[in-house]
N, CA, C and O atoms as a GROMACS GRO file, in nm:
protein
  560
    1MET      N    1  -0.598   2.605   0.826
    1MET     CA    2  -0.529   2.513   0.736
    1MET      C    3  -0.407   2.450   0.802
    1MET      O    4  -0.367   2.339   0.764
    2GLU      N    5  -0.349   2.517   0.897
    2GLU     CA    6  -0.231   2.465   0.967
    2GLU      C    7  -0.258   2.328   1.030
    2GLU      O    8  -0.166   2.246   1.040
    3LYS      N    9  -0.382   2.302   1.074
    3LYS     CA   10  -0.416   2.175   1.137
    3LYS      C   11  -0.399   2.058   1.041
    3LYS      O   12  -0.377   1.945   1.086
    4ARG      N   13  -0.408   2.082   0.912
    4ARG     CA   14  -0.398   1.974   0.814
    4ARG      C   15  -0.256   1.955   0.763
    4ARG      O   16  -0.229   1.860   0.689
    5LYS      N   17  -0.167   2.042   0.801
    5LYS     CA   18  -0.028   2.034   0.756
    5LYS      C   19   0.040   1.912   0.819
    5LYS      O   20   0.026   1.887   0.939
    6ILE      N   21   0.112   1.836   0.737
    6ILE     CA   22   0.182   1.716   0.783
    6ILE      C   23   0.329   1.731   0.747
    6ILE      O   24   0.362   1.758   0.631
    7THR      N   25   0.416   1.715   0.844
    7THR     CA   26   0.560   1.716   0.818
    7THR      C   27   0.605   1.571   0.813
    7THR      O   28   0.594   1.499   0.912
    8LEU      N   29   0.656   1.529   0.699
    8LEU     CA   30   0.699   1.390   0.683
    8LEU      C   31   0.836   1.370   0.746
    8LEU      O   32   0.921   1.459   0.742
    9PRO      N   33   0.858   1.252   0.802
    9PRO     CA   34   0.991   1.221   0.854
    9PRO      C   35   1.086   1.198   0.737
    9PRO      O   36   1.043   1.179   0.624
   10ASN      N   37   1.213   1.198   0.765
   10ASN     CA   38   1.312   1.164   0.665
   10ASN      C   39   1.298   1.014   0.639
   10ASN      O   40   1.333   0.934   0.726
   11ILE      N   41   1.249   0.975   0.525
   11ILE     CA   42   1.219   0.834   0.498
   11ILE      C   43   1.325   0.778   0.404
   11ILE      O   44   1.340   0.822   0.290
   12GLU      N   45   1.397   0.680   0.454
   12GLU     CA   46   1.494   0.608   0.371
   12GLU      C   47   1.437   0.470   0.343
   12GLU      O   48   1.367   0.412   0.427
   13HIS      N   49   1.466   0.418   0.226
   13HIS     CA   50   1.426   0.280   0.199
   13HIS      C   51   1.550   0.201   0.165
   13HIS      O   52   1.648   0.255   0.114
   14ALA      N   53   1.546   0.072   0.194
   14ALA     CA   54   1.660  -0.013   0.166
   14ALA      C   55   1.673  -0.034   0.017
   14ALA      O   56   1.572  -0.046  -0.054
   15SER      N   57   1.796  -0.037  -0.032
   15SER     CA   58   1.815  -0.058  -0.175
   15SER      C   59   1.810  -0.207  -0.209
   15SER      O   60   1.795  -0.243  -0.326
   16GLN      N   61   1.821  -0.291  -0.110
   16GLN     CA   62   1.807  -0.434  -0.131
   16GLN      C   63   1.676  -0.479  -0.069
   16GLN      O   64   1.599  -0.398  -0.018
   17HIS      N   65   1.650  -0.607  -0.075
   17HIS     CA   66   1.523  -0.662  -0.030
   17HIS      C   67   1.507  -0.643   0.122
   17HIS      O   68   1.567  -0.718   0.199
   18PRO      N   69   1.428  -0.542   0.165
   18PRO     CA   70   1.406  -0.525   0.309
   18PRO      C   71   1.295  -0.618   0.356
   18PRO      O   72   1.253  -0.707   0.281
   19GLU      N   73   1.249  -0.599   0.476
   19GLU     CA   74   1.134  -0.676   0.522
   19GLU      C   75   1.020  -0.652   0.422
   19GLU      O   76   1.018  -0.549   0.355
   20SER      N   77   0.928  -0.744   0.412
   20SER     CA   78   0.826  -0.733   0.308
   20SER      C   79   0.722  -0.625   0.336
   20SER      O   80   0.654  -0.580   0.245
   21LEU      N   81   0.710  -0.582   0.462
   21LEU     CA   82   0.613  -0.480   0.496
   21LEU      C   83   0.670  -0.392   0.607
   21LEU      O   84   0.724  -0.442   0.705
   22ARG      N   85   0.658  -0.262   0.589
   22ARG     CA   86   0.705  -0.169   0.691
   22ARG      C   87   0.606  -0.055   0.704
   22ARG      O   88   0.573   0.011   0.605
   23VAL      N   89   0.557  -0.032   0.825
   23VAL     CA   90   0.472   0.083   0.851
   23VAL      C   91   0.566   0.199   0.883
   23VAL      O   92   0.638   0.196   0.983
   24VAL      N   93   0.564   0.301   0.798
   24VAL     CA   94   0.655   0.414   0.810
   24VAL      C   95   0.596   0.525   0.896
   24VAL      O   96   0.666   0.587   0.976
   25LEU      N   97   0.467   0.549   0.879
   25LEU     CA   98   0.399   0.658   0.948
   25LEU      C   99   0.257   0.613   0.978
   25LEU      O  100   0.191   0.555   0.892
   26THR      N  101   0.209   0.640   1.098
   26THR     CA  102   0.073   0.599   1.135
   26THR      C  103  -0.017   0.720   1.148
   26THR      O  104   0.028   0.834   1.149
   27GLY      N  105  -0.144   0.694   1.157
   27GLY     CA  106  -0.241   0.800   1.177
   27GLY      C  107  -0.219   0.875   1.308
   27GLY      O  108  -0.256   0.992   1.319
   28LYS      N  109  -0.160   0.810   1.406
   28LYS     CA  110  -0.128   0.877   1.533
   28LYS      C  111  -0.029   0.991   1.510
   28LYS      O  112  -0.031   1.091   1.582
   29ASP      N  113   0.057   0.976   1.409
   29ASP     CA  114   0.158   1.078   1.378
   29ASP      C  115   0.099   1.196   1.301
   29ASP      O  116   0.159   1.303   1.296
   30THR      N  117  -0.020   1.177   1.242
   30THR     CA  118  -0.075   1.280   1.152
   30THR      C  119  -0.218   1.320   1.187
   30THR      O  120  -0.289   1.375   1.103
   31LYS      N  121  -0.260   1.294   1.308
   31LYS     CA  122  -0.396   1.325   1.352
   31LYS      C  123  -0.501   1.256   1.264
   31LYS      O  124  -0.610   1.310   1.242
   32GLY      N  125  -0.466   1.137   1.214
   32GLY     CA  126  -0.559   1.058   1.136
   32GLY      C  127  -0.568   1.091   0.988
   32GLY      O  128  -0.645   1.030   0.914
   33HIS      N  129  -0.489   1.188   0.943
   33HIS     CA  130  -0.498   1.231   0.804
   33HIS      C  131  -0.428   1.136   0.706
   33HIS      O  132  -0.476   1.116   0.594
   34LEU      N  133  -0.315   1.079   0.746
   34LEU     CA  134  -0.230   1.006   0.651
   34LEU      C  135  -0.153   0.898   0.722
   34LEU      O  136  -0.114   0.914   0.838
   35SER      N  137  -0.131   0.786   0.653
   35SER     CA  138  -0.036   0.685   0.697
   35SER      C  139   0.047   0.646   0.576
   35SER      O  140   0.005   0.664   0.462
   36ILE      N  141   0.165   0.592   0.603
   36ILE     CA  142   0.254   0.550   0.495
   36ILE      C  143   0.306   0.411   0.526
   36ILE      O  144   0.350   0.383   0.638
   37ILE      N  145   0.299   0.324   0.426
   37ILE     CA  146   0.357   0.191   0.439
   37ILE      C  147   0.449   0.166   0.320
   37ILE      O  148   0.436   0.229   0.215
   38GLU      N  149   0.541   0.073   0.337
   38GLU     CA  150   0.624   0.026   0.226
   38GLU      C  151   0.607  -0.125   0.218
   38GLU      O  152   0.603  -0.194   0.319
   39GLN      N  153   0.598  -0.174   0.095
   39GLN     CA  154   0.581  -0.316   0.072
   39GLN      C  155   0.682  -0.361  -0.034
   39GLN      O  156   0.707  -0.290  -0.131
   40THR      N  157   0.739  -0.478  -0.012
   40THR     CA  158   0.835  -0.536  -0.104
   40THR      C  159   0.776  -0.660  -0.169
   40THR      O  160   0.712  -0.742  -0.103
   41TYR      N  161   0.797  -0.673  -0.299
   41TYR     CA  162   0.745  -0.786  -0.374
   41TYR      C  163   0.855  -0.844  -0.462
   41TYR      O  164   0.938  -0.771  -0.516
   42SER      N  165   0.854  -0.976  -0.474
   42SER     CA  166   0.944  -1.044  -0.566
   42SER      C  167   0.879  -1.051  -0.703
   42SER      O  168   0.759  -1.030  -0.718
   43LYS      N  169   0.960  -1.080  -0.802
   43LYS     CA  170   0.911  -1.088  -0.939
   43LYS      C  171   0.794  -1.187  -0.949
   43LYS      O  172   0.801  -1.300  -0.901
   44GLY      N  173   0.687  -1.141  -1.013
   44GLY     CA  174   0.570  -1.226  -1.035
   44GLY      C  175   0.466  -1.221  -0.926
   44GLY      O  176   0.353  -1.265  -0.947
   45GLU      N  177   0.501  -1.168  -0.808
   45GLU     CA  178   0.400  -1.158  -0.702
   45GLU      C  179   0.291  -1.062  -0.746
   45GLU      O  180   0.317  -0.963  -0.814
   46GLU      N  181   0.168  -1.094  -0.706
   46GLU     CA  182   0.059  -1.006  -0.744
   46GLU      C  183  -0.042  -0.989  -0.631
   46GLU      O  184  -0.055  -1.074  -0.543
   47VAL      N  185  -0.110  -0.879  -0.638
   47VAL     CA  186  -0.222  -0.851  -0.549
   47VAL      C  187  -0.344  -0.851  -0.638
   47VAL      O  188  -0.354  -0.772  -0.732
   48LEU      N  189  -0.438  -0.941  -0.610
   48LEU     CA  190  -0.555  -0.957  -0.694
   48LEU      C  191  -0.648  -0.835  -0.684
   48LEU      O  192  -0.639  -0.758  -0.588
   49PRO      N  193  -0.735  -0.817  -0.781
   49PRO     CA  194  -0.825  -0.702  -0.780
   49PRO      C  195  -0.901  -0.688  -0.649
   49PRO      O  196  -0.953  -0.785  -0.594
   50HIS      N  197  -0.906  -0.565  -0.601
   50HIS     CA  198  -0.975  -0.532  -0.477
   50HIS      C  199  -1.015  -0.385  -0.480
   50HIS      O  200  -0.976  -0.310  -0.570
   51ASN      N  201  -1.092  -0.347  -0.381
   51ASN     CA  202  -1.148  -0.213  -0.377
   51ASN      C  203  -1.143  -0.164  -0.232
   51ASN      O  204  -1.189  -0.233  -0.142
   52HIS      N  205  -1.088  -0.046  -0.210
   52HIS     CA  206  -1.087   0.016  -0.078
   52HIS      C  207  -1.212   0.104  -0.066
   52HIS      O  208  -1.230   0.196  -0.146
   53THR      N  209  -1.296   0.075   0.030
   53THR     CA  210  -1.420   0.151   0.043
   53THR      C  211  -1.408   0.271   0.136
   53THR      O  212  -1.497   0.355   0.141
   54ARG      N  213  -1.298   0.281   0.210
   54ARG     CA  214  -1.286   0.386   0.312
   54ARG      C  215  -1.176   0.488   0.287
   54ARG      O  216  -1.180   0.598   0.342
   55GLU      N  217  -1.078   0.454   0.206
   55GLU     CA  218  -0.966   0.545   0.189
   55GLU      C  219  -0.914   0.541   0.046
   55GLU      O  220  -0.936   0.446  -0.029
   56SER      N  221  -0.845   0.647   0.011
   56SER     CA  222  -0.774   0.654  -0.116
   56SER      C  223  -0.626   0.633  -0.086
   56SER      O  224  -0.584   0.636   0.030
   57HIS      N  225  -0.547   0.611  -0.189
   57HIS     CA  226  -0.404   0.599  -0.166
   57HIS      C  227  -0.325   0.642  -0.288
   57HIS      O  228  -0.367   0.623  -0.402
   58LEU      N  229  -0.212   0.698  -0.260
   58LEU     CA  230  -0.116   0.739  -0.361
   58LEU      C  231  -0.004   0.637  -0.355
   58LEU      O  232   0.055   0.617  -0.249
   59VAL      N  233   0.025   0.573  -0.467
   59VAL     CA  234   0.124   0.466  -0.470
   59VAL      C  235   0.247   0.515  -0.546
   59VAL      O  236   0.237   0.561  -0.660
   60GLU      N  237   0.363   0.504  -0.483
   60GLU     CA  238   0.490   0.546  -0.542
   60GLU      C  239   0.579   0.423  -0.558
   60GLU      O  240   0.594   0.344  -0.465
   61VAL      N  241   0.638   0.407  -0.676
   61VAL     CA  242   0.733   0.298  -0.696
   61VAL      C  243   0.871   0.349  -0.655
   61VAL      O  244   0.921   0.447  -0.709
   62LEU      N  245   0.931   0.280  -0.558
   62LEU     CA  246   1.066   0.316  -0.513
   62LEU      C  247   1.172   0.236  -0.587
   62LEU      O  248   1.280   0.286  -0.616
   63LEU      N  249   1.138   0.111  -0.618
   63LEU     CA  250   1.234   0.022  -0.683
   63LEU      C  251   1.156  -0.080  -0.764
   63LEU      O  252   1.054  -0.131  -0.718
   64GLY      N  253   1.203  -0.111  -0.884
   64GLY     CA  254   1.140  -0.214  -0.965
   64GLY      C  255   1.037  -0.159  -1.061
   64GLY      O  256   1.034  -0.040  -1.092
   65VAL      N  257   0.952  -0.248  -1.109
   65VAL     CA  258   0.849  -0.215  -1.207
   65VAL      C  259   0.721  -0.288  -1.166
   65VAL      O  260   0.724  -0.405  -1.129
   66PHE      N  261   0.609  -0.216  -1.172
   66PHE     CA  262   0.479  -0.273  -1.139
   66PHE      C  263   0.381  -0.248  -1.252
   66PHE      O  264   0.383  -0.142  -1.316
   67ARG      N  265   0.294  -0.347  -1.276
   67ARG     CA  266   0.182  -0.328  -1.368
   67ARG      C  267   0.055  -0.322  -1.284
   67ARG      O  268   0.022  -0.417  -1.213
   68PHE      N  269  -0.015  -0.210  -1.293
   68PHE     CA  270  -0.142  -0.192  -1.223
   68PHE      C  271  -0.255  -0.216  -1.320
   68PHE      O  272  -0.253  -0.166  -1.433
   69ASP      N  273  -0.352  -0.293  -1.277
   69ASP     CA  274  -0.467  -0.325  -1.360
   69ASP      C  275  -0.592  -0.261  -1.301
   69ASP      O  276  -0.623  -0.277  -1.184
   70PHE      N  277  -0.662  -0.186  -1.386
   70PHE     CA  278  -0.787  -0.121  -1.351
   70PHE      C  279  -0.892  -0.166  -1.451
   70PHE      O  280  -0.856  -0.216  -1.557
   71PRO      N  281  -1.019  -0.150  -1.420
   71PRO     CA  282  -1.122  -0.187  -1.518
   71PRO      C  283  -1.097  -0.115  -1.651
   71PRO      O  284  -1.106   0.008  -1.658
   72GLY      N  285  -1.067  -0.190  -1.753
   72GLY     CA  286  -1.047  -0.133  -1.886
   72GLY      C  287  -0.914  -0.062  -1.908
   72GLY      O  288  -0.897   0.003  -2.012
   73ALA      N  289  -0.820  -0.071  -1.814
   73ALA     CA  290  -0.693  -0.001  -1.830
   73ALA      C  291  -0.581  -0.075  -1.757
   73ALA      O  292  -0.603  -0.146  -1.659
   74GLU      N  293  -0.461  -0.054  -1.808
   74GLU     CA  294  -0.340  -0.110  -1.749
   74GLU      C  295  -0.236   0.000  -1.747
   74GLU      O  296  -0.218   0.072  -1.846
   75VAL      N  297  -0.165   0.015  -1.634
   75VAL     CA  298  -0.063   0.120  -1.621
   75VAL      C  299   0.063   0.056  -1.566
   75VAL      O  300   0.059  -0.014  -1.465
   76VAL      N  301   0.177   0.079  -1.632
   76VAL     CA  302   0.306   0.030  -1.585
   76VAL      C  303   0.380   0.147  -1.521
   76VAL      O  304   0.394   0.254  -1.580
   77LEU      N  305   0.427   0.124  -1.398
   77LEU     CA  306   0.500   0.226  -1.324
   77LEU      C  307   0.641   0.181  -1.294
   77LEU      O  308   0.666   0.065  -1.263
   78THR      N  309   0.734   0.275  -1.304
   78THR     CA  310   0.875   0.252  -1.274
   78THR      C  311   0.917   0.348  -1.162
   78THR      O  312   0.837   0.433  -1.123
   79PRO      N  313   1.039   0.336  -1.110
   79PRO     CA  314   1.080   0.420  -0.997
   79PRO      C  315   1.055   0.569  -1.021
   79PRO      O  316   1.074   0.623  -1.130
   80ARG      N  317   1.010   0.632  -0.912
   80ARG     CA  318   0.979   0.775  -0.903
   80ARG      C  319   0.848   0.810  -0.972
   80ARG      O  320   0.817   0.928  -0.987
   81GLU      N  321   0.771   0.710  -1.014
   81GLU     CA  322   0.639   0.736  -1.070
   81GLU      C  323   0.534   0.703  -0.965
   81GLU      O  324   0.552   0.614  -0.882
   82LEU      N  325   0.424   0.778  -0.970
   82LEU     CA  326   0.316   0.764  -0.872
   82LEU      C  327   0.184   0.750  -0.944
   82LEU      O  328   0.168   0.792  -1.059
   83ILE      N  329   0.089   0.690  -0.872
   83ILE     CA  330  -0.046   0.683  -0.923
   83ILE      C  331  -0.142   0.704  -0.806
   83ILE      O  332  -0.118   0.652  -0.696
   84ASN      N  333  -0.248   0.778  -0.829
   84ASN     CA  334  -0.349   0.801  -0.726
   84ASN      C  335  -0.464   0.703  -0.749
   84ASN      O  336  -0.521   0.697  -0.858
   85ILE      N  337  -0.498   0.628  -0.646
   85ILE     CA  338  -0.607   0.531  -0.654
   85ILE      C  339  -0.713   0.574  -0.554
   85ILE      O  340  -0.696   0.556  -0.434
   86HIS      N  341  -0.821   0.630  -0.604
   86HIS     CA  342  -0.926   0.681  -0.515
   86HIS      C  343  -1.010   0.568  -0.459
   86HIS      O  344  -1.016   0.458  -0.516
   87ASP      N  345  -1.076   0.595  -0.348
   87ASP     CA  346  -1.162   0.495  -0.287
   87ASP      C  347  -1.270   0.454  -0.386
   87ASP      O  348  -1.323   0.537  -0.461
   88GLY      N  349  -1.301   0.326  -0.386
   88GLY     CA  350  -1.404   0.275  -0.477
   88GLY      C  351  -1.352   0.228  -0.611
   88GLY      O  352  -1.429   0.171  -0.689
   89LEU      N  353  -1.224   0.249  -0.642
   89LEU     CA  354  -1.168   0.208  -0.771
   89LEU      C  355  -1.108   0.068  -0.759
   89LEU      O  356  -1.012   0.047  -0.685
   90TRP      N  357  -1.164  -0.025  -0.833
   90TRP     CA  358  -1.110  -0.162  -0.833
   90TRP      C  359  -0.973  -0.161  -0.898
   90TRP      O  360  -0.952  -0.098  -1.002
   91HIS      N  361  -0.878  -0.232  -0.835
   91HIS     CA  362  -0.742  -0.237  -0.888
   91HIS      C  363  -0.669  -0.359  -0.834
   91HIS      O  364  -0.705  -0.415  -0.730
   92GLY      N  365  -0.567  -0.399  -0.905
   92GLY     CA  366  -0.476  -0.505  -0.864
   92GLY      C  367  -0.342  -0.472  -0.927
   92GLY      O  368  -0.333  -0.380  -1.008
   93PHE      N  369  -0.238  -0.546  -0.890
   93PHE     CA  370  -0.108  -0.519  -0.952
   93PHE      C  371  -0.018  -0.640  -0.945
   93PHE      O  372  -0.040  -0.734  -0.868
   94ARG      N  373   0.086  -0.636  -1.029
   94ARG     CA  374   0.186  -0.743  -1.036
   94ARG      C  375   0.325  -0.680  -1.039
   94ARG      O  376   0.348  -0.581  -1.108
   95ALA      N  377   0.417  -0.740  -0.962
   95ALA     CA  378   0.557  -0.696  -0.960
   95ALA      C  379   0.630  -0.760  -1.078
   95ALA      O  380   0.618  -0.881  -1.101
   96LEU      N  381   0.704  -0.679  -1.153
   96LEU     CA  382   0.764  -0.729  -1.277
   96LEU      C  383   0.916  -0.742  -1.273
   96LEU      O  384   0.973  -0.807  -1.360
   97ASP      N  385   0.983  -0.682  -1.175
   97ASP     CA  386   1.129  -0.687  -1.166
   97ASP      C  387   1.170  -0.786  -1.057
   97ASP      O  388   1.084  -0.839  -0.987
   98ASP      N  389   1.300  -0.809  -1.042
   98ASP     CA  390   1.345  -0.903  -0.940
   98ASP      C  391   1.311  -0.855  -0.799
   98ASP      O  392   1.260  -0.933  -0.718
   99ILE      N  393   1.338  -0.729  -0.769
   99ILE     CA  394   1.305  -0.670  -0.639
   99ILE      C  395   1.221  -0.546  -0.667
   99ILE      O  396   1.258  -0.463  -0.750
  100ASN      N  397   1.108  -0.534  -0.599
  100ASN     CA  398   1.012  -0.427  -0.624
  100ASN      C  399   0.964  -0.371  -0.491
  100ASN      O  400   0.921  -0.446  -0.403
  101ILE      N  401   0.970  -0.239  -0.476
  101ILE     CA  402   0.927  -0.176  -0.352
  101ILE      C  403   0.828  -0.064  -0.382
  101ILE      O  404   0.854   0.023  -0.464
  102LEU      N  405   0.714  -0.069  -0.312
  102LEU     CA  406   0.613   0.036  -0.322
  102LEU      C  407   0.609   0.114  -0.191
  102LEU      O  408   0.624   0.057  -0.083
  103ARG      N  409   0.589   0.244  -0.201
  103ARG     CA  410   0.554   0.326  -0.085
  103ARG      C  411   0.411   0.372  -0.108
  103ARG      O  412   0.379   0.428  -0.212
  104VAL      N  413   0.325   0.347  -0.010
  104VAL     CA  414   0.183   0.376  -0.025
  104VAL      C  415   0.142   0.480   0.080
  104VAL      O  416   0.157   0.459   0.200
  105TYR      N  417   0.090   0.592   0.032
  105TYR     CA  418   0.040   0.700   0.115
  105TYR      C  419  -0.111   0.682   0.124
  105TYR      O  420  -0.182   0.697   0.024
  106ILE      N  421  -0.160   0.650   0.242
  106ILE     CA  422  -0.302   0.616   0.260
  106ILE      C  423  -0.372   0.732   0.331
  106ILE      O  424  -0.330   0.777   0.437
  107TYR      N  425  -0.482   0.779   0.270
  107TYR     CA  426  -0.556   0.889   0.332
  107TYR      C  427  -0.706   0.867   0.319
  107TYR      O  428  -0.755   0.835   0.211
  108PRO      N  429  -0.780   0.885   0.429
  108PRO     CA  430  -0.730   0.910   0.563
  108PRO      C  431  -0.661   0.787   0.618
  108PRO      O  432  -0.671   0.678   0.562
  109ALA      N  433  -0.589   0.805   0.728
  109ALA     CA  434  -0.515   0.696   0.791
  109ALA      C  435  -0.610   0.594   0.852
  109ALA      O  436  -0.730   0.618   0.862
  110GLY      N  437  -0.556   0.482   0.892
  110GLY     CA  438  -0.633   0.378   0.959
  110GLY      C  439  -0.601   0.240   0.905
  110GLY      O  440  -0.594   0.144   0.981
  111LEU      N  441  -0.582   0.231   0.775
  111LEU     CA  442  -0.557   0.101   0.713
  111LEU      C  443  -0.422   0.042   0.756
  111LEU      O  444  -0.401  -0.079   0.744
  112GLU      N  445  -0.332   0.126   0.804
  112GLU     CA  446  -0.202   0.075   0.849
  112GLU      C  447  -0.219  -0.029   0.960
  112GLU      O  448  -0.134  -0.116   0.978
  113ALA      N  449  -0.328  -0.020   1.036
  113ALA     CA  450  -0.354  -0.118   1.142
  113ALA      C  451  -0.373  -0.258   1.085
  113ALA      O  452  -0.334  -0.356   1.148
  114LEU      N  453  -0.432  -0.268   0.968
  114LEU     CA  454  -0.446  -0.397   0.901
  114LEU      C  455  -0.309  -0.455   0.869
  114LEU      O  456  -0.282  -0.572   0.896
  115PHE      N  457  -0.223  -0.372   0.811
  115PHE     CA  458  -0.090  -0.419   0.774
  115PHE      C  459  -0.006  -0.453   0.896
  115PHE      O  460   0.074  -0.546   0.893
  116THR      N  461  -0.024  -0.377   1.004
  116THR     CA  462   0.046  -0.407   1.129
  116THR      C  463   0.003  -0.543   1.181
  116THR      O  464   0.087  -0.624   1.219
  117ALA      N  465  -0.128  -0.569   1.182
  117ALA     CA  466  -0.179  -0.698   1.230
  117ALA      C  467  -0.127  -0.813   1.144
  117ALA      O  468  -0.090  -0.918   1.196
  118MET      N  469  -0.125  -0.794   1.013
  118MET     CA  470  -0.077  -0.898   0.924
  118MET      C  471   0.073  -0.918   0.940
  118MET      O  472   0.122  -1.031   0.934
  119GLY      N  473   0.147  -0.808   0.961
  119GLY     CA  474   0.291  -0.817   0.979
  119GLY      C  475   0.330  -0.886   1.108
  119GLY      O  476   0.433  -0.953   1.115
  120GLU      N  477   0.247  -0.870   1.211
  120GLU     CA  478   0.274  -0.932   1.340
  120GLU      C  479   0.248  -1.082   1.337
  120GLU      O  480   0.300  -1.156   1.421
  121ASN      N  481   0.169  -1.126   1.242
  121ASN     CA  482   0.137  -1.268   1.232
  121ASN      C  483   0.144  -1.313   1.086
  121ASN      O  484   0.040  -1.335   1.023
  122PRO      N  485   0.267  -1.326   1.031
  122PRO     CA  486   0.280  -1.361   0.889
  122PRO      C  487   0.223  -1.498   0.852
  122PRO      O  488   0.198  -1.525   0.735
  123GLU      N  489   0.202  -1.584   0.952
  123GLU     CA  490   0.147  -1.717   0.926
  123GLU      C  491  -0.004  -1.721   0.947
  123GLU      O  492  -0.064  -1.828   0.961
  124MET      N  493  -0.067  -1.601   0.949
  124MET     CA  494  -0.210  -1.591   0.975
  124MET      C  495  -0.288  -1.676   0.875
  124MET      O  496  -0.260  -1.675   0.755
  125HIS      N  497  -0.386  -1.750   0.926
  125HIS     CA  498  -0.470  -1.835   0.842
  125HIS      C  499  -0.550  -1.749   0.745
  125HIS      O  500  -0.589  -1.637   0.777
  126LYS      N  501  -0.575  -1.802   0.627
  126LYS     CA  502  -0.646  -1.728   0.522
  126LYS      C  503  -0.783  -1.676   0.568
  126LYS      O  504  -0.822  -1.565   0.532
  127ASP      N  505  -0.855  -1.755   0.648
  127ASP     CA  506  -0.986  -1.710   0.697
  127ASP      C  507  -0.972  -1.585   0.784
  127ASP      O  508  -1.055  -1.495   0.776
  128GLU      N  509  -0.868  -1.581   0.867
  128GLU     CA  510  -0.846  -1.465   0.953
  128GLU      C  511  -0.807  -1.343   0.870
  128GLU      O  512  -0.852  -1.232   0.897
  129VAL      N  513  -0.724  -1.364   0.768
  129VAL     CA  514  -0.688  -1.254   0.677
  129VAL      C  515  -0.813  -1.200   0.610
  129VAL      O  516  -0.832  -1.078   0.604
  130ASN      N  517  -0.898  -1.287   0.559
  130ASN     CA  518  -1.022  -1.244   0.493
  130ASN      C  519  -1.112  -1.168   0.588
  130ASN      O  520  -1.173  -1.068   0.549
  131ARG      N  521  -1.123  -1.212   0.714
  131ARG     CA  522  -1.204  -1.142   0.813
  131ARG      C  523  -1.149  -1.002   0.838
  131ARG      O  524  -1.224  -0.905   0.843
  132LEU      N  525  -1.016  -0.992   0.855
  132LEU     CA  526  -0.954  -0.863   0.880
  132LEU      C  527  -0.971  -0.768   0.762
  132LEU      O  528  -1.006  -0.651   0.780
  133VAL      N  529  -0.948  -0.818   0.643
  133VAL     CA  530  -0.959  -0.736   0.522
  133VAL      C  531  -1.101  -0.680   0.511
  133VAL      O  532  -1.118  -0.561   0.481
  134THR      N  533  -1.200  -0.764   0.534
  134THR     CA  534  -1.339  -0.720   0.530
  134THR      C  535  -1.367  -0.616   0.639
  134THR      O  536  -1.435  -0.516   0.616
  135GLU      N  537  -1.315  -0.641   0.757
  135GLU     CA  538  -1.334  -0.549   0.870
  135GLU      C  539  -1.280  -0.409   0.836
  135GLU      O  540  -1.334  -0.309   0.883
  136PHE      N  541  -1.173  -0.403   0.756
  136PHE     CA  542  -1.113  -0.276   0.720
  136PHE      C  543  -1.171  -0.217   0.591
  136PHE      O  544  -1.116  -0.121   0.536
  137GLY      N  545  -1.281  -0.273   0.542
  137GLY     CA  546  -1.354  -0.213   0.430
  137GLY      C  547  -1.295  -0.242   0.294
  137GLY      O  548  -1.316  -0.165   0.201
  138ILE      N  549  -1.223  -0.350   0.281
  138ILE     CA  550  -1.168  -0.387   0.150
  138ILE      C  551  -1.253  -0.499   0.091
  138ILE      O  552  -1.277  -0.601   0.155
  139GLU      N  553  -1.298  -0.477  -0.031
  139GLU     CA  554  -1.377  -0.577  -0.103
  139GLU      C  555  -1.285  -0.650  -0.199
  139GLU      O  556  -1.200  -0.589  -0.265
  140ARG      N  557  -1.303  -0.784  -0.205
  140ARG     CA  558  -1.223  -0.864  -0.298
  140ARG      C  559  -1.313  -0.956  -0.376
  140ARG      O  560  -1.266  -1.032  -0.461
   0.00000   0.00000   0.00000
């Protein structure tokens, strides 16, 4: 069981609007078991319904308020609340406060590479984003 144990780094988040995406922990740090990213959203920003086919994720609200939409259900989360979204579950969300920050624990790791690629090229053309998203097993 010791092989699966993960020691998390001391993770601080900015109380104001930080960069919109930050990879906190990669699969290289956890032998592929877990990665952690943080994402910042302005009021009204949304992520349309999608489905992760390869990994599950635990989503923690660090700042702000988010409404998560699932088939037949809606969940509003505020700071220090978490929700587990298993692989195969269609979901989307909308940021409801002025500044909103999510910390996402992705297991198994690997999806952080998508966010790294997108973060390195914020002006990436929509076709390239769609190709990458599909390559990483996300259905939209």
